[in-house]
JSON list of C-alpha atoms and ligand atoms in Angstrom, two decimals:
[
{"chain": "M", "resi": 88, "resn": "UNK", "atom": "CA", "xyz": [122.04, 78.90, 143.44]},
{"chain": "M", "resi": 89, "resn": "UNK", "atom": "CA", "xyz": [122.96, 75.48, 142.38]},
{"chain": "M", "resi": 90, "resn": "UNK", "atom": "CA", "xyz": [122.13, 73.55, 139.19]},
{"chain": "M", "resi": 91, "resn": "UNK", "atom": "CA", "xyz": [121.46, 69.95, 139.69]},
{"chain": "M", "resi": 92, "resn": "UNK", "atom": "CA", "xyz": [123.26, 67.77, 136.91]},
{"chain": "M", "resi": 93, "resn": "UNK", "atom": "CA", "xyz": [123.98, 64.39, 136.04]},
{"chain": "M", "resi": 94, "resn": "UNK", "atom": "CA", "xyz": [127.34, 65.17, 134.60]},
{"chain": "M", "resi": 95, "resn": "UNK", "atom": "CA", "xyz": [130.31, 64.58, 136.46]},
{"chain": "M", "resi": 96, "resn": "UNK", "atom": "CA", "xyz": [133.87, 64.23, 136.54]},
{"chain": "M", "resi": 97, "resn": "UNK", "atom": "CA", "xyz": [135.63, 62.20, 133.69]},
{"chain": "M", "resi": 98, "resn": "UNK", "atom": "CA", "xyz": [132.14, 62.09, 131.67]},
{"chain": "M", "resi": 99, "resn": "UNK", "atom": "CA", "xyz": [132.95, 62.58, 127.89]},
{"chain": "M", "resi": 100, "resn": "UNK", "atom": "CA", "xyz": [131.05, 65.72, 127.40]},
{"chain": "M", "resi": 101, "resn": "UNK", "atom": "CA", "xyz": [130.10, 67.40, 124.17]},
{"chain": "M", "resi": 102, "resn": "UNK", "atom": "CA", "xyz": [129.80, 71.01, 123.35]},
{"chain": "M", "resi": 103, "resn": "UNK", "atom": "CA", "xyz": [126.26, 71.61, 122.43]},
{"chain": "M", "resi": 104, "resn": "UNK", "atom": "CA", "xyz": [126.42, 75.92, 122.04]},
{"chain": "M", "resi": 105, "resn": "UNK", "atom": "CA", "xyz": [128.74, 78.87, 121.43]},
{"chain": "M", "resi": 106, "resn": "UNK", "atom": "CA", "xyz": [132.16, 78.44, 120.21]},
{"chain": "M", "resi": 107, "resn": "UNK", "atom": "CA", "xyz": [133.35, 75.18, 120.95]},
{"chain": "M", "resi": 108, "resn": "UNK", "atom": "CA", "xyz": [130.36, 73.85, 119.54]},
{"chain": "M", "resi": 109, "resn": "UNK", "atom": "CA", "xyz": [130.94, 70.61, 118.19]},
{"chain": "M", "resi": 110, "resn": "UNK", "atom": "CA", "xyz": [134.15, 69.94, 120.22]},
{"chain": "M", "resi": 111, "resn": "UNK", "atom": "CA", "xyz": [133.98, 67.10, 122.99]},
{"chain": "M", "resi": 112, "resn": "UNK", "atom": "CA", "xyz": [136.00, 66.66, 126.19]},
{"chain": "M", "resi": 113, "resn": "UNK", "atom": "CA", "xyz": [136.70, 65.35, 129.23]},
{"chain": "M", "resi": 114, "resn": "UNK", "atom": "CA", "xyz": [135.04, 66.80, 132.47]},
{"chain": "M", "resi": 115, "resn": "UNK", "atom": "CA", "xyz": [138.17, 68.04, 134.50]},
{"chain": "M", "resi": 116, "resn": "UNK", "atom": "CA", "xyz": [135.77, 69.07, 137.32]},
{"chain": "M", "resi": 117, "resn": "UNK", "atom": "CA", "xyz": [132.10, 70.11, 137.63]},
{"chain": "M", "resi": 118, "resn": "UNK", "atom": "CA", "xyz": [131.20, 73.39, 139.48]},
{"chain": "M", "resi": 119, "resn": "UNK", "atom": "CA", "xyz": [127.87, 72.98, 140.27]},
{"chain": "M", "resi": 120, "resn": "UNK", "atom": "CA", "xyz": [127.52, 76.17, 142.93]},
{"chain": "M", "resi": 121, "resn": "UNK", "atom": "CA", "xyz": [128.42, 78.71, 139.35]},
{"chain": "M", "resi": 122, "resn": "UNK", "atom": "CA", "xyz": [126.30, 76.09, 137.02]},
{"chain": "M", "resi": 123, "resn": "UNK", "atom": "CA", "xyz": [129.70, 75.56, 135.17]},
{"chain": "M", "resi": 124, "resn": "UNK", "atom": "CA", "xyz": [131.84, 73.05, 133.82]},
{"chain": "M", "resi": 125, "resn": "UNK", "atom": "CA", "xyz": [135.57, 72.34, 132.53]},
{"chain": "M", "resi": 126, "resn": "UNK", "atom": "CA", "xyz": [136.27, 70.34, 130.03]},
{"chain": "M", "resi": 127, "resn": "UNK", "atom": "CA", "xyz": [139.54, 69.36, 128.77]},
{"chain": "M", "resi": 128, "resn": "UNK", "atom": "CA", "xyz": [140.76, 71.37, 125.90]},
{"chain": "M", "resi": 129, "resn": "UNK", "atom": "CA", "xyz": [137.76, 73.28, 125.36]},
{"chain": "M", "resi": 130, "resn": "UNK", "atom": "CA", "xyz": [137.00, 76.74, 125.70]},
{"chain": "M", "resi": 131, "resn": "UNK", "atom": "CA", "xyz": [140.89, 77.95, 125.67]},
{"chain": "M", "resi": 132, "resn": "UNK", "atom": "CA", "xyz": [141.70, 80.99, 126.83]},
{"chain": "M", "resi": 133, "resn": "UNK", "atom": "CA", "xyz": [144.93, 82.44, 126.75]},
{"chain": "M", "resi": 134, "resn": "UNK", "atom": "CA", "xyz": [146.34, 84.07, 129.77]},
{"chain": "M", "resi": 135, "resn": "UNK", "atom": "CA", "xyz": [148.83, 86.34, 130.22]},
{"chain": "M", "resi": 136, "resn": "UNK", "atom": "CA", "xyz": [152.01, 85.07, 132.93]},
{"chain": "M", "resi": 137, "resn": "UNK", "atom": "CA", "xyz": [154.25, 87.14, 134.72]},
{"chain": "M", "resi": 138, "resn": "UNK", "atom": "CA", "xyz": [157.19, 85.24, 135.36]},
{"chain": "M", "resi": 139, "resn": "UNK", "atom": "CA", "xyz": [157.73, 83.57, 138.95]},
{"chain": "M", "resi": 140, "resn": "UNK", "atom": "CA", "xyz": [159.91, 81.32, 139.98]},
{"chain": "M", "resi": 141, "resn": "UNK", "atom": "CA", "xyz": [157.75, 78.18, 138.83]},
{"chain": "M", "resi": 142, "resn": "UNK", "atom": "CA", "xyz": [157.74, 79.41, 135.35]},
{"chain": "M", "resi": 143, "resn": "UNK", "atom": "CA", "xyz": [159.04, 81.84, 132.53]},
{"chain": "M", "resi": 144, "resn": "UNK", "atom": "CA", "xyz": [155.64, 83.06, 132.07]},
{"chain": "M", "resi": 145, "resn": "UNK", "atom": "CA", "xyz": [154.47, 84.38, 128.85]},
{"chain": "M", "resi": 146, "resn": "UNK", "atom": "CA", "xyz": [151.23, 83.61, 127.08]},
{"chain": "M", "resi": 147, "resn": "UNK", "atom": "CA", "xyz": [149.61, 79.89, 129.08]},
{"chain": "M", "resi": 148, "resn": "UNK", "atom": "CA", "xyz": [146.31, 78.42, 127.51]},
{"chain": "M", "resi": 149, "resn": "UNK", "atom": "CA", "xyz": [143.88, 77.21, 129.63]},
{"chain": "M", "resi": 150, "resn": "UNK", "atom": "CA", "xyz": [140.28, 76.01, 129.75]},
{"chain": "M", "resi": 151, "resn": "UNK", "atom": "CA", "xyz": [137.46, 78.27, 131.06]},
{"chain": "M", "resi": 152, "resn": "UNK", "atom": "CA", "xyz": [134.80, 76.87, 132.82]},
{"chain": "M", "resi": 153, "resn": "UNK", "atom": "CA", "xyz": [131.38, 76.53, 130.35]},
{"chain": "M", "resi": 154, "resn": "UNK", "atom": "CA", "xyz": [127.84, 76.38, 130.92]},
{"chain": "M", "resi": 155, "resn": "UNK", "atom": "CA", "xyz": [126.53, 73.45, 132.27]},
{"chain": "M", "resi": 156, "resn": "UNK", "atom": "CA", "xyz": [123.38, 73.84, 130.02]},
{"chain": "M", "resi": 157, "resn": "UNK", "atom": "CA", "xyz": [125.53, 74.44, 127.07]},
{"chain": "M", "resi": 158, "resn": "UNK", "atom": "CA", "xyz": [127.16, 70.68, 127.01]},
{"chain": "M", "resi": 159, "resn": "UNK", "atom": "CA", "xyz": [125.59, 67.06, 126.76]},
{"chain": "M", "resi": 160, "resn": "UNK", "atom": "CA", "xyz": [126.87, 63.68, 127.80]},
{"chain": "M", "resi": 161, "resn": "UNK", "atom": "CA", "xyz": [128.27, 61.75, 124.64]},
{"chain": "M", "resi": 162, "resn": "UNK", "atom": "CA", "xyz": [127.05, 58.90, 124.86]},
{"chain": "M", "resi": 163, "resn": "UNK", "atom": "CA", "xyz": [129.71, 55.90, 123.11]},
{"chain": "M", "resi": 164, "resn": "UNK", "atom": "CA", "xyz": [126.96, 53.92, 121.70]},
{"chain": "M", "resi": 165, "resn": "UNK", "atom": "CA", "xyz": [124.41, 56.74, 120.07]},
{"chain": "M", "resi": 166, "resn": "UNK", "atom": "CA", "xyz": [127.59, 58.68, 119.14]},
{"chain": "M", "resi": 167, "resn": "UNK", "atom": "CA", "xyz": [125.45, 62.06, 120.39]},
{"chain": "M", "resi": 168, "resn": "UNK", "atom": "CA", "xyz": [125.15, 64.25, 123.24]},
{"chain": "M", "resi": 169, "resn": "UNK", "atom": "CA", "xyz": [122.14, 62.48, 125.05]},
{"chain": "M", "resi": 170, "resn": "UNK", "atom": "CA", "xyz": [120.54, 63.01, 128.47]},
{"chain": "M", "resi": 171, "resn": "UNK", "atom": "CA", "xyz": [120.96, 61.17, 131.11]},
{"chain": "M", "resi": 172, "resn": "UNK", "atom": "CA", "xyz": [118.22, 59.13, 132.90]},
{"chain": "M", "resi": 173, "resn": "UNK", "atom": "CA", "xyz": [118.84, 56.98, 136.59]},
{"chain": "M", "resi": 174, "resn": "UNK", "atom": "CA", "xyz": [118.04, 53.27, 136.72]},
{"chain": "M", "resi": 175, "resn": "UNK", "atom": "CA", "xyz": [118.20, 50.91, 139.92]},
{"chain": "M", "resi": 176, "resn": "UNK", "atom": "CA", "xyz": [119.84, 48.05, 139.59]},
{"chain": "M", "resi": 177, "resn": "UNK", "atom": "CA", "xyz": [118.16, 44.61, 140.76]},
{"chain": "M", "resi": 178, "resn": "UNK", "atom": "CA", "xyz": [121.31, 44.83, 143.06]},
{"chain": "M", "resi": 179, "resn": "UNK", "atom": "CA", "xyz": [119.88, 48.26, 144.44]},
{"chain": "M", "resi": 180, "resn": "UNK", "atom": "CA", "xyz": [122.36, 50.16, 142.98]},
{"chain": "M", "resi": 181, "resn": "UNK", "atom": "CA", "xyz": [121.33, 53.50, 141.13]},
{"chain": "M", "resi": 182, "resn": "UNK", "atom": "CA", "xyz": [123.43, 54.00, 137.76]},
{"chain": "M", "resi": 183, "resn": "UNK", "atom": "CA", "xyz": [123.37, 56.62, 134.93]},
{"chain": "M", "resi": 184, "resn": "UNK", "atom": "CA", "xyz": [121.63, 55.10, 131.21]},
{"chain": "M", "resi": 185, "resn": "UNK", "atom": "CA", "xyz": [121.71, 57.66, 128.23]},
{"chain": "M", "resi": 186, "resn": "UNK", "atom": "CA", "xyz": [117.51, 58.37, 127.44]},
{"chain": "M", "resi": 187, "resn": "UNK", "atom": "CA", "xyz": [118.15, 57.71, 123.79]},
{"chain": "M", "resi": 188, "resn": "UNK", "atom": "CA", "xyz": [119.02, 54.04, 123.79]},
{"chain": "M", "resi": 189, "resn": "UNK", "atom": "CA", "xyz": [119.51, 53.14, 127.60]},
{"chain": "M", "resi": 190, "resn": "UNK", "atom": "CA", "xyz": [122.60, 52.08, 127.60]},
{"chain": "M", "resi": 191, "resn": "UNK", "atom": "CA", "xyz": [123.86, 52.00, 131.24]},
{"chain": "M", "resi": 192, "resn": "UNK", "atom": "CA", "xyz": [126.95, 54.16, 131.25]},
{"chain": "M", "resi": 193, "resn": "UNK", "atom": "CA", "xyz": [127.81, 53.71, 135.34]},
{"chain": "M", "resi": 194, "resn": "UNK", "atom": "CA", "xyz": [129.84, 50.02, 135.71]},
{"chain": "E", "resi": 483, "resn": "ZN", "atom": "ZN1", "xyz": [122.91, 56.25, 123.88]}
]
């Protein structure tokens, strides 16, 4: 299974359900084979380290990836999660607008 999405990597995302509601991010990668993304400090987990030889381990925080359905894009301009709609250029081009005011977001 594979969820189709708009998203992708370096979008400011916000958090639109369950803890980290509220909280925006970057998009560190998009995993769209699990329907997940991660975003950049959000949805911390704490994991537990053994020492190696890279590090002194101990407790490390680190995102967890998040339901694709559970974030929006952010769109700059409607300062909201928005979705995202497809345009062609006159150029041929396809970019990314945000539905809510069509602001093209791909440049
Ligand atoms: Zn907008």
């Amino acid at each position: 299974m594979s969820v189709k999405t708009r998203i992708r990597r370096d979008d400011e995302v916000i958090v639109i359900a369950g803890r980290d509601r509220g909280a925006r991010g970057k998009v560190i990668r998009v995993l769209p084979a699990e329907g997940r993304v991660l975003v950049s400090k959000v949805n911390m987990v704490k994991r537990h380290m053994r020492p190696t030889q890279a590090s002194a381990g101990g407790i490390v925080e680190k995102e967890a990836p998040l339901a694709i359905s559970n974030v929006q894009f952010y769109c700059p301009q409607c300062k909201t999660g928005v979705r995202l709609g497809v345009k062609r250029l006159d150029d041929g081009r396809k970019v990314r607008i945000c539905r809510k005011c069509g602001e093209v977001l791909d440049h």
